[in-house]
PDB file of C-alpha atoms in Angstrom:
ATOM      1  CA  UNK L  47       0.000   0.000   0.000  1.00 53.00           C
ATOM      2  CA  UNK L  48       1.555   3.457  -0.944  1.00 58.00           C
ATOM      3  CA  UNK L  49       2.088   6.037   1.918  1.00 59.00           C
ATOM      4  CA  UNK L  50      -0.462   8.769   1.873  1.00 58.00           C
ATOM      5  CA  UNK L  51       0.489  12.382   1.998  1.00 59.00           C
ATOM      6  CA  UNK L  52      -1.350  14.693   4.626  1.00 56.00           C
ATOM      7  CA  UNK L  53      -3.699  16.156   2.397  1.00 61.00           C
ATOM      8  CA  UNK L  54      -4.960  12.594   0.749  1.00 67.00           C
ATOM      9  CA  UNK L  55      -5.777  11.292   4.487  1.00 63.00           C
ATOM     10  CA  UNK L  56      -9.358  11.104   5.273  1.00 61.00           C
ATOM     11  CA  UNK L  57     -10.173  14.320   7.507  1.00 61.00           C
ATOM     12  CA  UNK L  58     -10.693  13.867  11.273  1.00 61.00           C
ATOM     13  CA  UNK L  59     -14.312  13.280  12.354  1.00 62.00           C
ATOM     14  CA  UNK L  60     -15.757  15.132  15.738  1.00 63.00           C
ATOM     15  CA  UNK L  61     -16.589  12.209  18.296  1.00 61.00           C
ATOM     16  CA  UNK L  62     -14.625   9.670  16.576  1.00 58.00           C
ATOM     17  CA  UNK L  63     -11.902   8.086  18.486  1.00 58.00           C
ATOM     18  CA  UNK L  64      -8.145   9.031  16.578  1.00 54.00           C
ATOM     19  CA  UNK L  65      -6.649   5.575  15.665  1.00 56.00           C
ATOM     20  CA  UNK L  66      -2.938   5.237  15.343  1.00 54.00           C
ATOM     21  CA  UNK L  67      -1.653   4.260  12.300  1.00 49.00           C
ATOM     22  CA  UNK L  68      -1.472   0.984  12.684  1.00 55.00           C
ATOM     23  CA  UNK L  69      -3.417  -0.970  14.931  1.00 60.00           C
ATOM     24  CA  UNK L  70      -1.503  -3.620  17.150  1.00 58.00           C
ATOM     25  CA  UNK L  71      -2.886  -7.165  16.744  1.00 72.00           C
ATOM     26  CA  UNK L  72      -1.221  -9.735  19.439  1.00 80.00           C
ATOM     27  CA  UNK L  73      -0.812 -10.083  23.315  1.00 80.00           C
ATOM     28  CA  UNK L  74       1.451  -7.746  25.911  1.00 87.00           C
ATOM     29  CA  UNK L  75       3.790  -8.501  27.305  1.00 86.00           C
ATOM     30  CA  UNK L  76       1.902  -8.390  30.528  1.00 86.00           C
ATOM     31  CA  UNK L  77      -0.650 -11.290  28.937  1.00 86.00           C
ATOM     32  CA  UNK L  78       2.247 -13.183  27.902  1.00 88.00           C
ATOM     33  CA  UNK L  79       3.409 -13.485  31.653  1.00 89.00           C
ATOM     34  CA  UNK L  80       0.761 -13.968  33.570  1.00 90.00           C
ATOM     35  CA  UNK L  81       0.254 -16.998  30.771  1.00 90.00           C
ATOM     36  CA  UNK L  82       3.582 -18.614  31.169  1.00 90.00           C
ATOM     37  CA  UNK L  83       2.676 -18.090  35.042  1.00 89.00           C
ATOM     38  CA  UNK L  84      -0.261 -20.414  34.898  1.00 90.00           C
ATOM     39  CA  UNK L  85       1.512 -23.258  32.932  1.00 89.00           C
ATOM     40  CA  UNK L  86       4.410 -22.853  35.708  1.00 87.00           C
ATOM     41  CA  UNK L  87       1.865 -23.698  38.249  1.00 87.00           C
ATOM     42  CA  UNK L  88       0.227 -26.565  36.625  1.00 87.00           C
ATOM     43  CA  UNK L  89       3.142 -27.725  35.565  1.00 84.00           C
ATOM     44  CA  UNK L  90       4.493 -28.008  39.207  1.00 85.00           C
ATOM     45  CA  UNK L  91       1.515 -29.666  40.298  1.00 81.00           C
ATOM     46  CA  UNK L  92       0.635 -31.849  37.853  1.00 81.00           C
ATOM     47  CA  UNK L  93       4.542 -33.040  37.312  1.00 76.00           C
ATOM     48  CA  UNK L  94       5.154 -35.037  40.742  1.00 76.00           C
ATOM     49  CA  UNK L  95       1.709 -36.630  40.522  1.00 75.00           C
ATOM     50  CA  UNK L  96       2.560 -37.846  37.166  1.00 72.00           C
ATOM     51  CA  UNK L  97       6.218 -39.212  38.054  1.00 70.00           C
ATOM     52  CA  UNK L  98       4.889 -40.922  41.172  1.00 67.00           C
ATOM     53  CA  UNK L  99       2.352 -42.714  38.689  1.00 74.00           C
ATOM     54  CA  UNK L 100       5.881 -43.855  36.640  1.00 75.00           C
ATOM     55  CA  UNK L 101       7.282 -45.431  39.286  1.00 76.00           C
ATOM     56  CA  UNK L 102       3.910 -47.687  40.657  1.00 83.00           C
ATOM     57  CA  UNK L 103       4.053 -48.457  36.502  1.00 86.00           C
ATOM     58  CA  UNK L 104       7.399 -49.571  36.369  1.00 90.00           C
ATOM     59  CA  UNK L 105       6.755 -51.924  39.341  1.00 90.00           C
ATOM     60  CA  UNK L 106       3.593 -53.188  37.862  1.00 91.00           C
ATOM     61  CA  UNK L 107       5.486 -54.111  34.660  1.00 92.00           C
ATOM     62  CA  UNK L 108       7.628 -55.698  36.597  1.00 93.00           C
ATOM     63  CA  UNK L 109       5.961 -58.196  38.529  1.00 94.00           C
ATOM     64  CA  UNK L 110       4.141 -58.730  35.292  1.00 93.00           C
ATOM     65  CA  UNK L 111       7.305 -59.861  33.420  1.00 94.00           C
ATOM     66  CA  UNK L 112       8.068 -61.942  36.356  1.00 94.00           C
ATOM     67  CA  UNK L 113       4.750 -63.596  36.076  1.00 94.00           C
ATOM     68  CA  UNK L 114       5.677 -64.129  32.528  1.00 93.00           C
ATOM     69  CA  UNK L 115       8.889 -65.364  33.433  1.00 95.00           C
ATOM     70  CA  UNK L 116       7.752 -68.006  36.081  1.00 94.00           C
ATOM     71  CA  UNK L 117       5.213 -69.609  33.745  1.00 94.00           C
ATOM     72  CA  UNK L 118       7.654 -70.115  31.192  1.00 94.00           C
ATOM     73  CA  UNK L 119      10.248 -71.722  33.950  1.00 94.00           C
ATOM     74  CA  UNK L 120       6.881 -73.947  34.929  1.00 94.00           C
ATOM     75  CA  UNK L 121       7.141 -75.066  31.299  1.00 94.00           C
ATOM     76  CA  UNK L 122      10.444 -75.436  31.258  1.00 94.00           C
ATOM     77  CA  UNK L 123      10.387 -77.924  34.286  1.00 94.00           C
ATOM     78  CA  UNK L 124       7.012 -79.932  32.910  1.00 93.00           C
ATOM     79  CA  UNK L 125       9.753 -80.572  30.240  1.00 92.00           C
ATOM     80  CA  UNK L 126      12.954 -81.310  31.954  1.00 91.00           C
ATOM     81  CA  UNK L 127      11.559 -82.581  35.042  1.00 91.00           C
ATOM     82  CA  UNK L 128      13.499 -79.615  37.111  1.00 92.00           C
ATOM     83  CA  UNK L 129      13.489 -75.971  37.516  1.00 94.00           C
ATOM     84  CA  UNK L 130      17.247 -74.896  36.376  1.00 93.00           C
ATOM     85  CA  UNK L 131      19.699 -73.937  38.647  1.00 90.00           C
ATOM     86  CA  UNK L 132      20.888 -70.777  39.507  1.00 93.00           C
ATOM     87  CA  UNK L 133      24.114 -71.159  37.437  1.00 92.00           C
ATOM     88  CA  UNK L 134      22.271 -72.348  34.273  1.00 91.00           C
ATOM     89  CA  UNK L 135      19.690 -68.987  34.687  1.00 91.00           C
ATOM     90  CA  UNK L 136      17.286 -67.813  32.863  1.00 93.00           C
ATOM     91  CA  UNK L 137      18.910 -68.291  29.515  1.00 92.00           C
ATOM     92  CA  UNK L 138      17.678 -71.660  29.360  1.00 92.00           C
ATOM     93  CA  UNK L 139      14.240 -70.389  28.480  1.00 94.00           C
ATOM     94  CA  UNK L 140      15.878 -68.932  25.449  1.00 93.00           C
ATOM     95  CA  UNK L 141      19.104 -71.558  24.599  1.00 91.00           C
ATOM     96  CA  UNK L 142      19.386 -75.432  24.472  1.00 90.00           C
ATOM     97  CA  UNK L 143      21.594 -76.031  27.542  1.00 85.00           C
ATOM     98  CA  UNK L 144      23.829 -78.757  26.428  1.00 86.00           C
ATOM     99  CA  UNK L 145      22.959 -82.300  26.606  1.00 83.00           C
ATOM    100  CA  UNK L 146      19.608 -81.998  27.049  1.00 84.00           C
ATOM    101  CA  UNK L 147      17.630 -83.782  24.891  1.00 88.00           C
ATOM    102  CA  UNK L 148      14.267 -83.243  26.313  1.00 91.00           C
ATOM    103  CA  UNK L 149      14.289 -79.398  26.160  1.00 91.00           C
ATOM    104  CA  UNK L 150      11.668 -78.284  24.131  1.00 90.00           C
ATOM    105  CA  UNK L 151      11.857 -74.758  23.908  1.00 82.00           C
ATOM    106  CA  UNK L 152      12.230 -71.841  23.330  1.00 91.00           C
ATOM    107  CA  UNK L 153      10.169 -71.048  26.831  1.00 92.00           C
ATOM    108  CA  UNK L 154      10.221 -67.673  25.641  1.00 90.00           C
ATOM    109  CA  UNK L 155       8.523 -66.091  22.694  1.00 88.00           C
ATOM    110  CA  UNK L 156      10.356 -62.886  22.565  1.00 89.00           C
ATOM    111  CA  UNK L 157      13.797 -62.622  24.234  1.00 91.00           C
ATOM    112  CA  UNK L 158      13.990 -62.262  28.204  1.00 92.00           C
ATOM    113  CA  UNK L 159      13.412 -58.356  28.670  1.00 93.00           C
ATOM    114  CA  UNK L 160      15.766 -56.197  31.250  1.00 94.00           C
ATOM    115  CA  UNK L 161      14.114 -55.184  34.079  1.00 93.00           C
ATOM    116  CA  UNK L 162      11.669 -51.858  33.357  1.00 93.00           C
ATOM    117  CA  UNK L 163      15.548 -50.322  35.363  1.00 92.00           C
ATOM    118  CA  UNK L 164      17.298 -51.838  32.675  1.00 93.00           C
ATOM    119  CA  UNK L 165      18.870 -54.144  34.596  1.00 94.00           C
ATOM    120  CA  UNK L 166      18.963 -58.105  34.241  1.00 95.00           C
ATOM    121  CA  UNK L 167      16.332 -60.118  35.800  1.00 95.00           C
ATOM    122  CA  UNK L 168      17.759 -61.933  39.431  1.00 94.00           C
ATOM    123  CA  UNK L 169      17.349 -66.100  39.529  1.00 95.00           C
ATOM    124  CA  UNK L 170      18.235 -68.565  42.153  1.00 94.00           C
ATOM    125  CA  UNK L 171      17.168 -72.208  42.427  1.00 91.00           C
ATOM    126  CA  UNK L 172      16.324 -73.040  45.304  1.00 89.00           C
ATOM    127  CA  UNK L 173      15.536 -69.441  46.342  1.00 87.00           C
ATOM    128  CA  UNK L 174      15.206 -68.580  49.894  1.00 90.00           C
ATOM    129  CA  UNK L 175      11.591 -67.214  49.395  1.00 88.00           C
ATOM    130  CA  UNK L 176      10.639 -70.491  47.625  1.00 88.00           C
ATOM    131  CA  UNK L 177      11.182 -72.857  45.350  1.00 92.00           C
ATOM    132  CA  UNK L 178      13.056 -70.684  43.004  1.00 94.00           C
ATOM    133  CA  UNK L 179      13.314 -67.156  43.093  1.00 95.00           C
ATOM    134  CA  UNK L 180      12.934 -64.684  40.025  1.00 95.00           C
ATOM    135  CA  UNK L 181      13.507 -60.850  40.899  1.00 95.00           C
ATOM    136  CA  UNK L 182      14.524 -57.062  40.400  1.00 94.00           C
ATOM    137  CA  UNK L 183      16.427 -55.178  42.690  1.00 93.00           C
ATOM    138  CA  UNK L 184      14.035 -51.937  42.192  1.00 89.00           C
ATOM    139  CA  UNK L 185      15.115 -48.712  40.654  1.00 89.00           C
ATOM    140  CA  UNK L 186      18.584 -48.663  42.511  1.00 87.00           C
ATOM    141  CA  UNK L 187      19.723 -51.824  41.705  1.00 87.00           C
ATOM    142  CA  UNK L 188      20.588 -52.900  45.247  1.00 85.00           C
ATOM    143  CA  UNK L 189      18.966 -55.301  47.974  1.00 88.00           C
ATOM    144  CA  UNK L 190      15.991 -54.028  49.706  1.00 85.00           C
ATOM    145  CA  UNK L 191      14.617 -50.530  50.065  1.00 84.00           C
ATOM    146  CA  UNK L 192      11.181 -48.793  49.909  1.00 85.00           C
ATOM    147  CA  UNK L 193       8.947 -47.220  47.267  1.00 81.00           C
ATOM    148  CA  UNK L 194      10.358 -47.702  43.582  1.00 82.00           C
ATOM    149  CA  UNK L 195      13.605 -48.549  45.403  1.00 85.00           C
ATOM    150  CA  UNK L 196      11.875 -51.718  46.878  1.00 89.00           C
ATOM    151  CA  UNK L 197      12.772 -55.511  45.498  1.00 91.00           C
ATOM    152  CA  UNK L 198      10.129 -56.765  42.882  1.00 92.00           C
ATOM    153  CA  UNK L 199       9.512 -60.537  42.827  1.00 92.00           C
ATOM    154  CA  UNK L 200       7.907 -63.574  42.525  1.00 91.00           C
ATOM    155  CA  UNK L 201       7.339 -63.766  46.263  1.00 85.00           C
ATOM    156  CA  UNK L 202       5.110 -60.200  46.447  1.00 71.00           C
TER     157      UNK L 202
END
């Protein structure tokens, strides 16, 4: 649009508001703030309730792959006539230990996960909480503790 000199402009009315040039279209800066203000707040409140929610998720996906795991270590001893010990593991729901001709596996149909940590499932035949023990050391990765610290297994 070509500027307009002064005497092209359309004349000043009586009672009629005088309108800048331009008319800003957007938000303040004050609008802005008291925006980003809000989302601050909800943002703190909401955040901790969701991460709490993580960590009860976690340990329910972990007892659930230990479910998973235990019924395929039932399998595997309707097969071999044995749990296997702790040395052998839990890689004998995946691999053919050697010179067993009665394995019938794999016990697994996808490979044995990591923990929901990322850290390797625990296994011990006999275990001291029963007849064999499968379990997670929690989010630190150490014996015992409480919360999403605590030890996950087949026992709980």
């Amino acid at each position: 649009m070509p500027s307009m000199s002064a005497d092209q402009r359309p004349p000043i009315q009586p009672g009629r508001p005088v309108r800048a040039a331009r008319q800003a279209h957007g938000f303040t800066l004050l609008e802005l703030l008291v925006v980003i203000v809000i989302i601050g707040l909800l943002a703190g409140y909401v955040g901790p309730k969701y991460f709490a929610q993580e960590g009860k998720a976690k340990t329910k996906v972990a007892k659930a792959q230990i479910d998973a795991l235990e019924k395929a270590l039932d399998a595997y001893r309707i097969d071999m006539g044995r749990y296997p010990d702790t040395q052998q593991g839990l890689t004998v729901l995946e691999v053919r230990p050697e010179n067993e001709p009665r394995w019938q596996g794999p016990y697994m149909k996808k490979a044995i996960p990591p923990d929901p940590w990322g850290k390797p499932y625990q296994y011990r035949a006999p275990g001291e909480k029963g007849e064999i023990d499968i379990f997670s050391f929690g989010r630190d990765g150490q014996a015992g503790g409480e919360g999403e610290d605590a030890d996950v297994g087949n026992w709980n």
